[in-house]
mmCIF file of C-alpha atoms in Angstrom:
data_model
loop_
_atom_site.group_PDB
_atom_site.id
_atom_site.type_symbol
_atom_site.label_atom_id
_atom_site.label_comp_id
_atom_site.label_asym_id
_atom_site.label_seq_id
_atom_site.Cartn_x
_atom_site.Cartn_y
_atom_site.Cartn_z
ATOM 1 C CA UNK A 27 19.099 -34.743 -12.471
ATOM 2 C CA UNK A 28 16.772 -35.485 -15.184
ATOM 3 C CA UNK A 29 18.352 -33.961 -18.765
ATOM 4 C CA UNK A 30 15.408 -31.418 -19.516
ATOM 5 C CA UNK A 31 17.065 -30.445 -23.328
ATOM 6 C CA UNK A 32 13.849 -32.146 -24.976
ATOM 7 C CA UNK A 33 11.429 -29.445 -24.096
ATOM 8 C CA UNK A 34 13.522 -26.688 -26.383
ATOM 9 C CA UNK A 35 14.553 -30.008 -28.869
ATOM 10 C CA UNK A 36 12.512 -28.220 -31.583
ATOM 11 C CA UNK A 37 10.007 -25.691 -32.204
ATOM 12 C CA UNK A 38 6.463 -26.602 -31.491
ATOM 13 C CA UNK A 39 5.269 -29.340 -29.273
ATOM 14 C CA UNK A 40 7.673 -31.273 -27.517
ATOM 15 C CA UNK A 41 7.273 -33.681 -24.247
ATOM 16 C CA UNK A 42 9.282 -35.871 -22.135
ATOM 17 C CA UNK A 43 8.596 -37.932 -18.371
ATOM 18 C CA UNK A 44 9.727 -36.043 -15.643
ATOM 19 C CA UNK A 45 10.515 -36.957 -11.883
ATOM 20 C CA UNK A 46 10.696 -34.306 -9.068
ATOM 21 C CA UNK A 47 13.372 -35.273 -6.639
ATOM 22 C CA UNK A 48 10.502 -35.314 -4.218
ATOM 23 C CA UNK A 49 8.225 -37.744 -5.453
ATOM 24 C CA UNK A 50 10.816 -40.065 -6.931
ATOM 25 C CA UNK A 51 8.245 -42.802 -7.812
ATOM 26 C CA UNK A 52 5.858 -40.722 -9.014
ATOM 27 C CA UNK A 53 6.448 -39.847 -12.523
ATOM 28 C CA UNK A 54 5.312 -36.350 -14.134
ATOM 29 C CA UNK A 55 4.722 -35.391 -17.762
ATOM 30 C CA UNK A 56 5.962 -31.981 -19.296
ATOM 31 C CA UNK A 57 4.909 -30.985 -22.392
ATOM 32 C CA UNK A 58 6.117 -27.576 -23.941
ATOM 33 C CA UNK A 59 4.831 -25.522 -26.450
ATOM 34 C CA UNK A 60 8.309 -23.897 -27.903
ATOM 35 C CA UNK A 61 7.612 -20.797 -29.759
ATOM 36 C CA UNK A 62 10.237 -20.523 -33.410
ATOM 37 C CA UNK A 63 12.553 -18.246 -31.796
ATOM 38 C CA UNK A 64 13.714 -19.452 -28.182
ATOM 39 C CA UNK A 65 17.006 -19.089 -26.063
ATOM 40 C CA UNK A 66 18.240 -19.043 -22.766
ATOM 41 C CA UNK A 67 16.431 -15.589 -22.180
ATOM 42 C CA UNK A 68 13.052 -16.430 -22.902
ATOM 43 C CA UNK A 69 10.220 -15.647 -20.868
ATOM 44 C CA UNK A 70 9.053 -19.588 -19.008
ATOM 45 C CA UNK A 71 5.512 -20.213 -18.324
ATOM 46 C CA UNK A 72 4.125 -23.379 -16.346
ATOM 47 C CA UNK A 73 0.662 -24.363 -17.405
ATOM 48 C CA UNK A 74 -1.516 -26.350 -14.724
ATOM 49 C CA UNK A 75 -4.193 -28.529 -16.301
ATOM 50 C CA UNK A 76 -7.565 -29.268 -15.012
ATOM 51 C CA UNK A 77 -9.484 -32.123 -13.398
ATOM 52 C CA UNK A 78 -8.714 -33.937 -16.727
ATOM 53 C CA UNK A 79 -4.869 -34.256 -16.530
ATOM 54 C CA UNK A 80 -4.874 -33.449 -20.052
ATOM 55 C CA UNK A 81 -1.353 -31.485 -19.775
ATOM 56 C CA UNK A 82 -0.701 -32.392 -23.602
ATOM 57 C CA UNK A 83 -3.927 -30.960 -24.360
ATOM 58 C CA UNK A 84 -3.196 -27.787 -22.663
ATOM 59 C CA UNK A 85 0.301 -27.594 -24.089
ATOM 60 C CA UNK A 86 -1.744 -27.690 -27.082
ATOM 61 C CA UNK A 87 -3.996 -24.775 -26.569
ATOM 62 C CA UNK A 88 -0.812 -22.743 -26.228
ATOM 63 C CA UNK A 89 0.856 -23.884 -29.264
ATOM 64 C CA UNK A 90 -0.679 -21.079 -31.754
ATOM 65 C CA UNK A 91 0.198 -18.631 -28.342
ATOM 66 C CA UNK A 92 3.896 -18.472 -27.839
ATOM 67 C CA UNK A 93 4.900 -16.969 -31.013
ATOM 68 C CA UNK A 94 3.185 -13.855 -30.713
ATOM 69 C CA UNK A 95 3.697 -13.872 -26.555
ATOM 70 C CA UNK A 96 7.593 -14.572 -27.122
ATOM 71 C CA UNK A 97 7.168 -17.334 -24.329
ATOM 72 C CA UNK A 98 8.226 -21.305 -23.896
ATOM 73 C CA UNK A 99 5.314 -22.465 -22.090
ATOM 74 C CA UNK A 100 5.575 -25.909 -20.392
ATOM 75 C CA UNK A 101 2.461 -27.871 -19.672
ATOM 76 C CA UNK A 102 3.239 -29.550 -16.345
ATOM 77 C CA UNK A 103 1.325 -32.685 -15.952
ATOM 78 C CA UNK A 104 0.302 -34.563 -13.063
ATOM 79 C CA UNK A 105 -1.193 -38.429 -14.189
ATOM 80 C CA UNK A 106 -3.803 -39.490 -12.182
ATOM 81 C CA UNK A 107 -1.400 -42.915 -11.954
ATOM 82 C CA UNK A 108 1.210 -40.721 -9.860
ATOM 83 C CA UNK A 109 -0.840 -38.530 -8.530
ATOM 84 C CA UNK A 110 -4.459 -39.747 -7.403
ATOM 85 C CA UNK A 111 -7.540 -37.322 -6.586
ATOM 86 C CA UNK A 112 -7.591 -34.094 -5.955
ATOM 87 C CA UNK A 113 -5.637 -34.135 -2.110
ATOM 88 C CA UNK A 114 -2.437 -34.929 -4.495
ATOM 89 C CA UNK A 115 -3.170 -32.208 -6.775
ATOM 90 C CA UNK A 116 -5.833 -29.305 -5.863
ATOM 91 C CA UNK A 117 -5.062 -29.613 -2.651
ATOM 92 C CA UNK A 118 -1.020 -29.727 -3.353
ATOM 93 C CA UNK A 119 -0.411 -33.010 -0.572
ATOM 94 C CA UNK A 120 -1.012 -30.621 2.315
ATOM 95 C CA UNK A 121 -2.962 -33.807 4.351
ATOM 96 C CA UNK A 122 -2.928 -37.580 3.153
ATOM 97 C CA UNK A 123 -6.916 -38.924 3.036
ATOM 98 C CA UNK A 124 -7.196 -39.670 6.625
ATOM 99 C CA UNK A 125 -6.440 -35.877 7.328
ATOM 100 C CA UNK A 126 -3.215 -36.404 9.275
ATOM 101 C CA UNK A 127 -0.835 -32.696 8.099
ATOM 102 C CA UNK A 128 2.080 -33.784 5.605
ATOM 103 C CA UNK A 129 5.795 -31.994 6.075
ATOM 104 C CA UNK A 130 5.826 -29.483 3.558
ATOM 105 C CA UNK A 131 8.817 -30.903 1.250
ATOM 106 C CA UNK A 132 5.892 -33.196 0.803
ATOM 107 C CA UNK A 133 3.764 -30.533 -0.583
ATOM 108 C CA UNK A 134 3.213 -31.080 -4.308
ATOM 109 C CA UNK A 135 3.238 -27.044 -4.332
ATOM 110 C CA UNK A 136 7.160 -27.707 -4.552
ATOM 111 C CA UNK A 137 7.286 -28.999 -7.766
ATOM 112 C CA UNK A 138 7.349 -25.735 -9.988
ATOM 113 C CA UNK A 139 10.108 -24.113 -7.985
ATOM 114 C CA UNK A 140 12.101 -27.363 -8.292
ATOM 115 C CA UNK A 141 11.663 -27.246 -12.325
ATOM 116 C CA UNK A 142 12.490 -24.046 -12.692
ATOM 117 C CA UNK A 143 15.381 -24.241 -10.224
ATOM 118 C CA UNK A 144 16.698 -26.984 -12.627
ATOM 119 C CA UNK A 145 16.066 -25.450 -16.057
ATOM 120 C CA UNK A 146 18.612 -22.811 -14.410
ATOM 121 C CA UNK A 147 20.963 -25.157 -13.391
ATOM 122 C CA UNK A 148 21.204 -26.784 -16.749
ATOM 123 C CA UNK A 149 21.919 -23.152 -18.262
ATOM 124 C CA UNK A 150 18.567 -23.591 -20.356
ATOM 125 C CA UNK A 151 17.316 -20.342 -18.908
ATOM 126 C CA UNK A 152 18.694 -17.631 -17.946
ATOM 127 C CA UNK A 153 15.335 -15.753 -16.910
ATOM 128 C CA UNK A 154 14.822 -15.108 -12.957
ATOM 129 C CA UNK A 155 11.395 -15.721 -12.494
ATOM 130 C CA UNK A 156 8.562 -17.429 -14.380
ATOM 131 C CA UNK A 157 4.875 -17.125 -15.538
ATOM 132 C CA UNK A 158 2.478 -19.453 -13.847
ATOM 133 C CA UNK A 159 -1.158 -20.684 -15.377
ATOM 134 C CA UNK A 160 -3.717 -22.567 -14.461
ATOM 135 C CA UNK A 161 -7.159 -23.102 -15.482
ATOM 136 C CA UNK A 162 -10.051 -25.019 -13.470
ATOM 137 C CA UNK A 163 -8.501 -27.418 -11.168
ATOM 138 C CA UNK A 164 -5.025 -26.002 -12.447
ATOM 139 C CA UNK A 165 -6.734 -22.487 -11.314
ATOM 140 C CA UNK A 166 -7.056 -24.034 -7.759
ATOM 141 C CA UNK A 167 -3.456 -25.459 -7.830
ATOM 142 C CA UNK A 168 -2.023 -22.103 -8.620
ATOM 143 C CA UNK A 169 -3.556 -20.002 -6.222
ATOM 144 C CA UNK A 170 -3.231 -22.180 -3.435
ATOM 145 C CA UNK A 171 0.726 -22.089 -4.606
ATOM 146 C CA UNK A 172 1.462 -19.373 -4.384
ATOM 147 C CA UNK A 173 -0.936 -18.535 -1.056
ATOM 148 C CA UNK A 174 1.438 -21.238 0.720
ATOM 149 C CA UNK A 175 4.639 -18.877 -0.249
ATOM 150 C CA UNK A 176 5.425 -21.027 -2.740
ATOM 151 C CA UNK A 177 6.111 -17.675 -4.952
ATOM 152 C CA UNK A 178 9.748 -16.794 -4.362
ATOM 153 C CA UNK A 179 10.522 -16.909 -8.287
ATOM 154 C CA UNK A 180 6.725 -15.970 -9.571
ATOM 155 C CA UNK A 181 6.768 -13.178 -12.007
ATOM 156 C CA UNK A 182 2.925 -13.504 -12.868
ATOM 157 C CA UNK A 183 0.388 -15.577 -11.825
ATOM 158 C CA UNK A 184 -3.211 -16.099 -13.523
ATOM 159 C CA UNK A 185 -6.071 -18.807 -12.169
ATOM 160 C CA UNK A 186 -8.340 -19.184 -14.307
ATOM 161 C CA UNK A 187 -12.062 -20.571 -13.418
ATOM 162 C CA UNK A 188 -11.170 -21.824 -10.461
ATOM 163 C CA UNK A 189 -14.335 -24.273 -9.247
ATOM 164 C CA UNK A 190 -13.034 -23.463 -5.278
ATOM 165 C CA UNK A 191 -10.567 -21.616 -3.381
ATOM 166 C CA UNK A 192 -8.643 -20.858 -0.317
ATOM 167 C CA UNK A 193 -10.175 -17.481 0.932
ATOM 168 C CA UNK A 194 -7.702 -15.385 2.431
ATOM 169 C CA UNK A 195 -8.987 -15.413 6.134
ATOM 170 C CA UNK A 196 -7.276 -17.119 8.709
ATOM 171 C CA UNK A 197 -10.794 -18.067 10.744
ATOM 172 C CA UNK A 198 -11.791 -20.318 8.210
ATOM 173 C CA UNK A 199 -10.257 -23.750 8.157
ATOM 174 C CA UNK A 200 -8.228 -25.122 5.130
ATOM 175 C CA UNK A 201 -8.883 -25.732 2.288
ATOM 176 C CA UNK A 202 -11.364 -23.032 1.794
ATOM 177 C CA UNK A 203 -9.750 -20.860 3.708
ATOM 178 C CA UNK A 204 -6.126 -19.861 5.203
ATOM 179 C CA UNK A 205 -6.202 -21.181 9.028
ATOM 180 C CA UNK A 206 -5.059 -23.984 10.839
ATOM 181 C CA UNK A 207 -2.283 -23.953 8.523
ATOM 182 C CA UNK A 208 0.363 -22.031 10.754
ATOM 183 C CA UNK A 209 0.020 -19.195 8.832
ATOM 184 C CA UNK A 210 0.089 -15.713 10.605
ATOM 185 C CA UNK A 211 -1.511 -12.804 9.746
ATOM 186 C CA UNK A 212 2.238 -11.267 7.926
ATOM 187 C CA UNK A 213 1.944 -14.328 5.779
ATOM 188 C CA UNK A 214 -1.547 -13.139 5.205
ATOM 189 C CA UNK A 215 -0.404 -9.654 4.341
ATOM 190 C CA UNK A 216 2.731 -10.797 1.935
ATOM 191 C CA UNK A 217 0.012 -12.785 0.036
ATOM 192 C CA UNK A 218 -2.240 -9.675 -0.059
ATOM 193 C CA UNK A 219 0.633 -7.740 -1.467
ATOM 194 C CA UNK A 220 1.274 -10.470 -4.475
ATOM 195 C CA UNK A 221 0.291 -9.545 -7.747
ATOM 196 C CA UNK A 222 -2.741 -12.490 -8.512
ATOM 197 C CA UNK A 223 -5.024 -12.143 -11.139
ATOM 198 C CA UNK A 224 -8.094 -14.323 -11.573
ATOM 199 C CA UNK A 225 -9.609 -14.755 -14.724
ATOM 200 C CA UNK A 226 -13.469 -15.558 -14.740
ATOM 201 C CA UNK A 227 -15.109 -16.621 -17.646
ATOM 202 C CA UNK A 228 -18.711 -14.735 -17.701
ATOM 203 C CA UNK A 229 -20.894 -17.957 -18.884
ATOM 204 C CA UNK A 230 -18.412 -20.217 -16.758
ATOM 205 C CA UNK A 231 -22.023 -20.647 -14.589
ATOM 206 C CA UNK A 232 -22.883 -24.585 -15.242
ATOM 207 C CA UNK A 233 -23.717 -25.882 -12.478
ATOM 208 C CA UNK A 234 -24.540 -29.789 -13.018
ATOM 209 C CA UNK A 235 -21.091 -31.279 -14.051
ATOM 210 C CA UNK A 236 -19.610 -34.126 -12.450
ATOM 211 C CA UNK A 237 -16.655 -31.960 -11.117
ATOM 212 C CA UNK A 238 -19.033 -28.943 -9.700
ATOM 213 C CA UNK A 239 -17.889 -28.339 -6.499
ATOM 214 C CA UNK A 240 -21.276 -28.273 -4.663
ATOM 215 C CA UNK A 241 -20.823 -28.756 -1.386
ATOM 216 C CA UNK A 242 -22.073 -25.970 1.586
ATOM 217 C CA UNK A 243 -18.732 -24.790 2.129
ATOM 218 C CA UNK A 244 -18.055 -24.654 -1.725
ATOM 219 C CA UNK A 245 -21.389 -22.942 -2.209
ATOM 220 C CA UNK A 246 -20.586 -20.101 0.223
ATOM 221 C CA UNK A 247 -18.415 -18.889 -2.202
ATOM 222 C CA UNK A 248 -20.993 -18.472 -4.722
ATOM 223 C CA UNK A 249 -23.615 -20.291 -6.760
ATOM 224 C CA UNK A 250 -21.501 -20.670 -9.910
ATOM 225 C CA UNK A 251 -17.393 -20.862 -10.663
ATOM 226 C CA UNK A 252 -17.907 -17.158 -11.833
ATOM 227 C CA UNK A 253 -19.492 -15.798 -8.746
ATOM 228 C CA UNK A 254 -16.444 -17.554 -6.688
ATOM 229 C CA UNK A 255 -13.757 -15.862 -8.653
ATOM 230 C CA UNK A 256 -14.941 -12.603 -7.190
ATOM 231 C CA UNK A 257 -15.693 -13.606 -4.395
ATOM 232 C CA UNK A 258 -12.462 -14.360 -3.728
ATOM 233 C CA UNK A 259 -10.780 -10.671 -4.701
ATOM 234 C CA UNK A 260 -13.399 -9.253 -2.773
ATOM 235 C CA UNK A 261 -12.932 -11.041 -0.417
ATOM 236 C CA UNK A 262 -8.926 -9.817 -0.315
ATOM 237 C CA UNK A 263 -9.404 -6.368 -0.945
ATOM 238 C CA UNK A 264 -11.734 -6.583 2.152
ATOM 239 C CA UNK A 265 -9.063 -8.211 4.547
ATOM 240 C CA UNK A 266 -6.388 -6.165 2.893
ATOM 241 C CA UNK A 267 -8.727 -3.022 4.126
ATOM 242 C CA UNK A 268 -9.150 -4.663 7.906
ATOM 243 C CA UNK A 269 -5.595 -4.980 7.770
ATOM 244 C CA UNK A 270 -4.943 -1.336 6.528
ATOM 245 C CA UNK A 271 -2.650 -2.864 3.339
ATOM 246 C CA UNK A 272 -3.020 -3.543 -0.310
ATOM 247 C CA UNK A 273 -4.351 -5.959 -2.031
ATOM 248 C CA UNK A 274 -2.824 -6.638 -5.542
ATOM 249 C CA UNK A 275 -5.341 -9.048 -7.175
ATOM 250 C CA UNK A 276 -7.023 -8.616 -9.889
ATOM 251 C CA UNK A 277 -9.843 -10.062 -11.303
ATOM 252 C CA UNK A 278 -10.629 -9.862 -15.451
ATOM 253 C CA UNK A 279 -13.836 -11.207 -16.605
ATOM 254 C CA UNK A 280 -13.608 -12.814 -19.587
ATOM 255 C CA UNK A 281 -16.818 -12.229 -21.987
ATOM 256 C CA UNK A 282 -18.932 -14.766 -23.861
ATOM 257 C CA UNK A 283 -16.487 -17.429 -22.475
ATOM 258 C CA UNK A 284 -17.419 -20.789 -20.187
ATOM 259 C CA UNK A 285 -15.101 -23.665 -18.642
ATOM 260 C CA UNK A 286 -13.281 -23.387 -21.836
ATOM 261 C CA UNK A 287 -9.460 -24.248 -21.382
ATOM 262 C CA UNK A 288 -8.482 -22.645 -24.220
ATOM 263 C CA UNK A 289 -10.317 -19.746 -24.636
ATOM 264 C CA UNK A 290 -9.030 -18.770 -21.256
ATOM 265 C CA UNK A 291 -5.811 -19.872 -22.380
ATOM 266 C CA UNK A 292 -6.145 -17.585 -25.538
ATOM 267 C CA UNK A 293 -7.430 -14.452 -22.897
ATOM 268 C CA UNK A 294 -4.885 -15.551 -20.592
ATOM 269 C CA UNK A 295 -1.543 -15.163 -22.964
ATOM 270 C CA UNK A 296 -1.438 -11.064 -23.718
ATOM 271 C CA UNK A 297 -1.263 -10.481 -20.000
ATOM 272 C CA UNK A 298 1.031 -13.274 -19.351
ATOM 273 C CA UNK A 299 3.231 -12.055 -22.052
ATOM 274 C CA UNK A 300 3.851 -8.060 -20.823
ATOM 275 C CA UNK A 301 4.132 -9.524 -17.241
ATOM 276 C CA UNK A 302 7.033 -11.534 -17.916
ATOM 277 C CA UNK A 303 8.529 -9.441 -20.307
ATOM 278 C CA UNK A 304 8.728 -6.762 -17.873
ATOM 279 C CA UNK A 305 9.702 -8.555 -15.136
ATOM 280 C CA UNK A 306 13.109 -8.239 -16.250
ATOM 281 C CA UNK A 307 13.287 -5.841 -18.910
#
């Protein structure tokens, strides 16, 4: 088991190579942001990057965050060495490139659980449950997570600008929506019930970049990444209604604000924060 003492080695910005007992020749990179005062019982966060696998850079936007949040927030990176294109990551390994279904302990999804399940065993937290974040193509990573089940230990979770997602309807086929993924429609109301919020930054409405999801089943979810967010929570408060259950997402605009990692970090951190402090207070 890989000795994970460097990420609370000091306060501030610390990193170290990682390997998930998974993937055991693909290396990750962690990088944590490790606020002055830090023990066993502080809050964890895992931050998901976006398209750029810039984890250090997103450890970074959290590093004037976790003093005032009273979190250790760990940037979780996936290189684009290790983990190529966006079926590895996005899409969490769910089908290799020629579309043939992978066994889920091949599901990238795994990962977080695994971490946290060894920062436990290592006695370097104490804490139940953790905070997940993840902005853009981190965004689609976490919500697609934790929609898989992949939640078990999730105190919080926030996706932030997400460019697609995985609607919650079991009639449309993955990944933009739930079905012909074996899921049922009690899977589809435990999801439902699972407090997600989506973050949406207001002028997050570019539409030329590189990365712009524009494809006809991308655009059915809106014009712009802003549009989609809501989409998407109407989109479960309306099958949560069909189903006659609740729907626990949120979504938060976030004003004046575009595809802007850290502003969205910055928005992000004060709801994080009371989430996982009262998770087990």
């Amino acid at each position: 088991m890989t000795d994970l003492s460097a990420l609370y080695a000091a306060p501030g910005a610390n990193s170290m190579s990682y390997v998930d007992p998974a993937f055991p020749d693909r290396a990750l990179m962690l990088h944590s942001a490790r606020p002055r005062d830090c023990d066993a019982d502080t809050p964890v966060l895992l931050v998901h990057h976006g398209v750029g696998r810039n984890g250090a850079a997103y450890r970074d936007y959290w590093l004037g965050l976790v003093d005032e949040a009273g979190v250790l927030a760990i940037s979780v990176e996936f290189p684009e060495t290790s983990f190529p294109g966006h079926l590895w990551y996005n899409f969490g390994n769910l089908h290799d490139k020629d579309g043939a279904a992978n066994p889920r302990e091949r599901w990238t999804f795994g990962i977080d659980a695994r971490l946290f399940d060894a920062l436990r065993a290592q006695g370097l937290t104490r804490r139940q449950r953790y905070g997940l974040f993840g902005h853009s193509a981190g965004g689609q990573f976490v919500h697609r997570m934790v929609s898989f089940g992949f939640r078990d230990r999730v105190a919080v979770a926030v996706s932030a600008n997400a460019g697609t997602y995985a609607m919650p309807d079991l009639a449309v086929g993955w990944p933009w929506g739930l079905g012909e993924m074996g899921l049922d429609t009690e899977a589809l109301r435990a999801l439902l019930g699972f407090r997600i919020t989506v973050m949406a930054g207001t002028l997050d409405i570019e539409t030329t970049g590189k990365f712009f999801p524009k494809g006809p089943r991308s655009l059915r979810q809106g014009a712009t990444r802003y549009e989609r967010a809501h989409t998407y929570v109407r989109n479960g408060r309306a099958e949560a209604a069909a189903l006659g259950t609740r729907c626990a997402w949120t979504v938060i605009d976030v004003p004046g604000v575009g595809h802007d990692g850290a502003r969205m970090s910055a928005a992000a951190a004060p709801i994080l924060a009371a989430a996982l402090h009262a998770s087990e207070s």
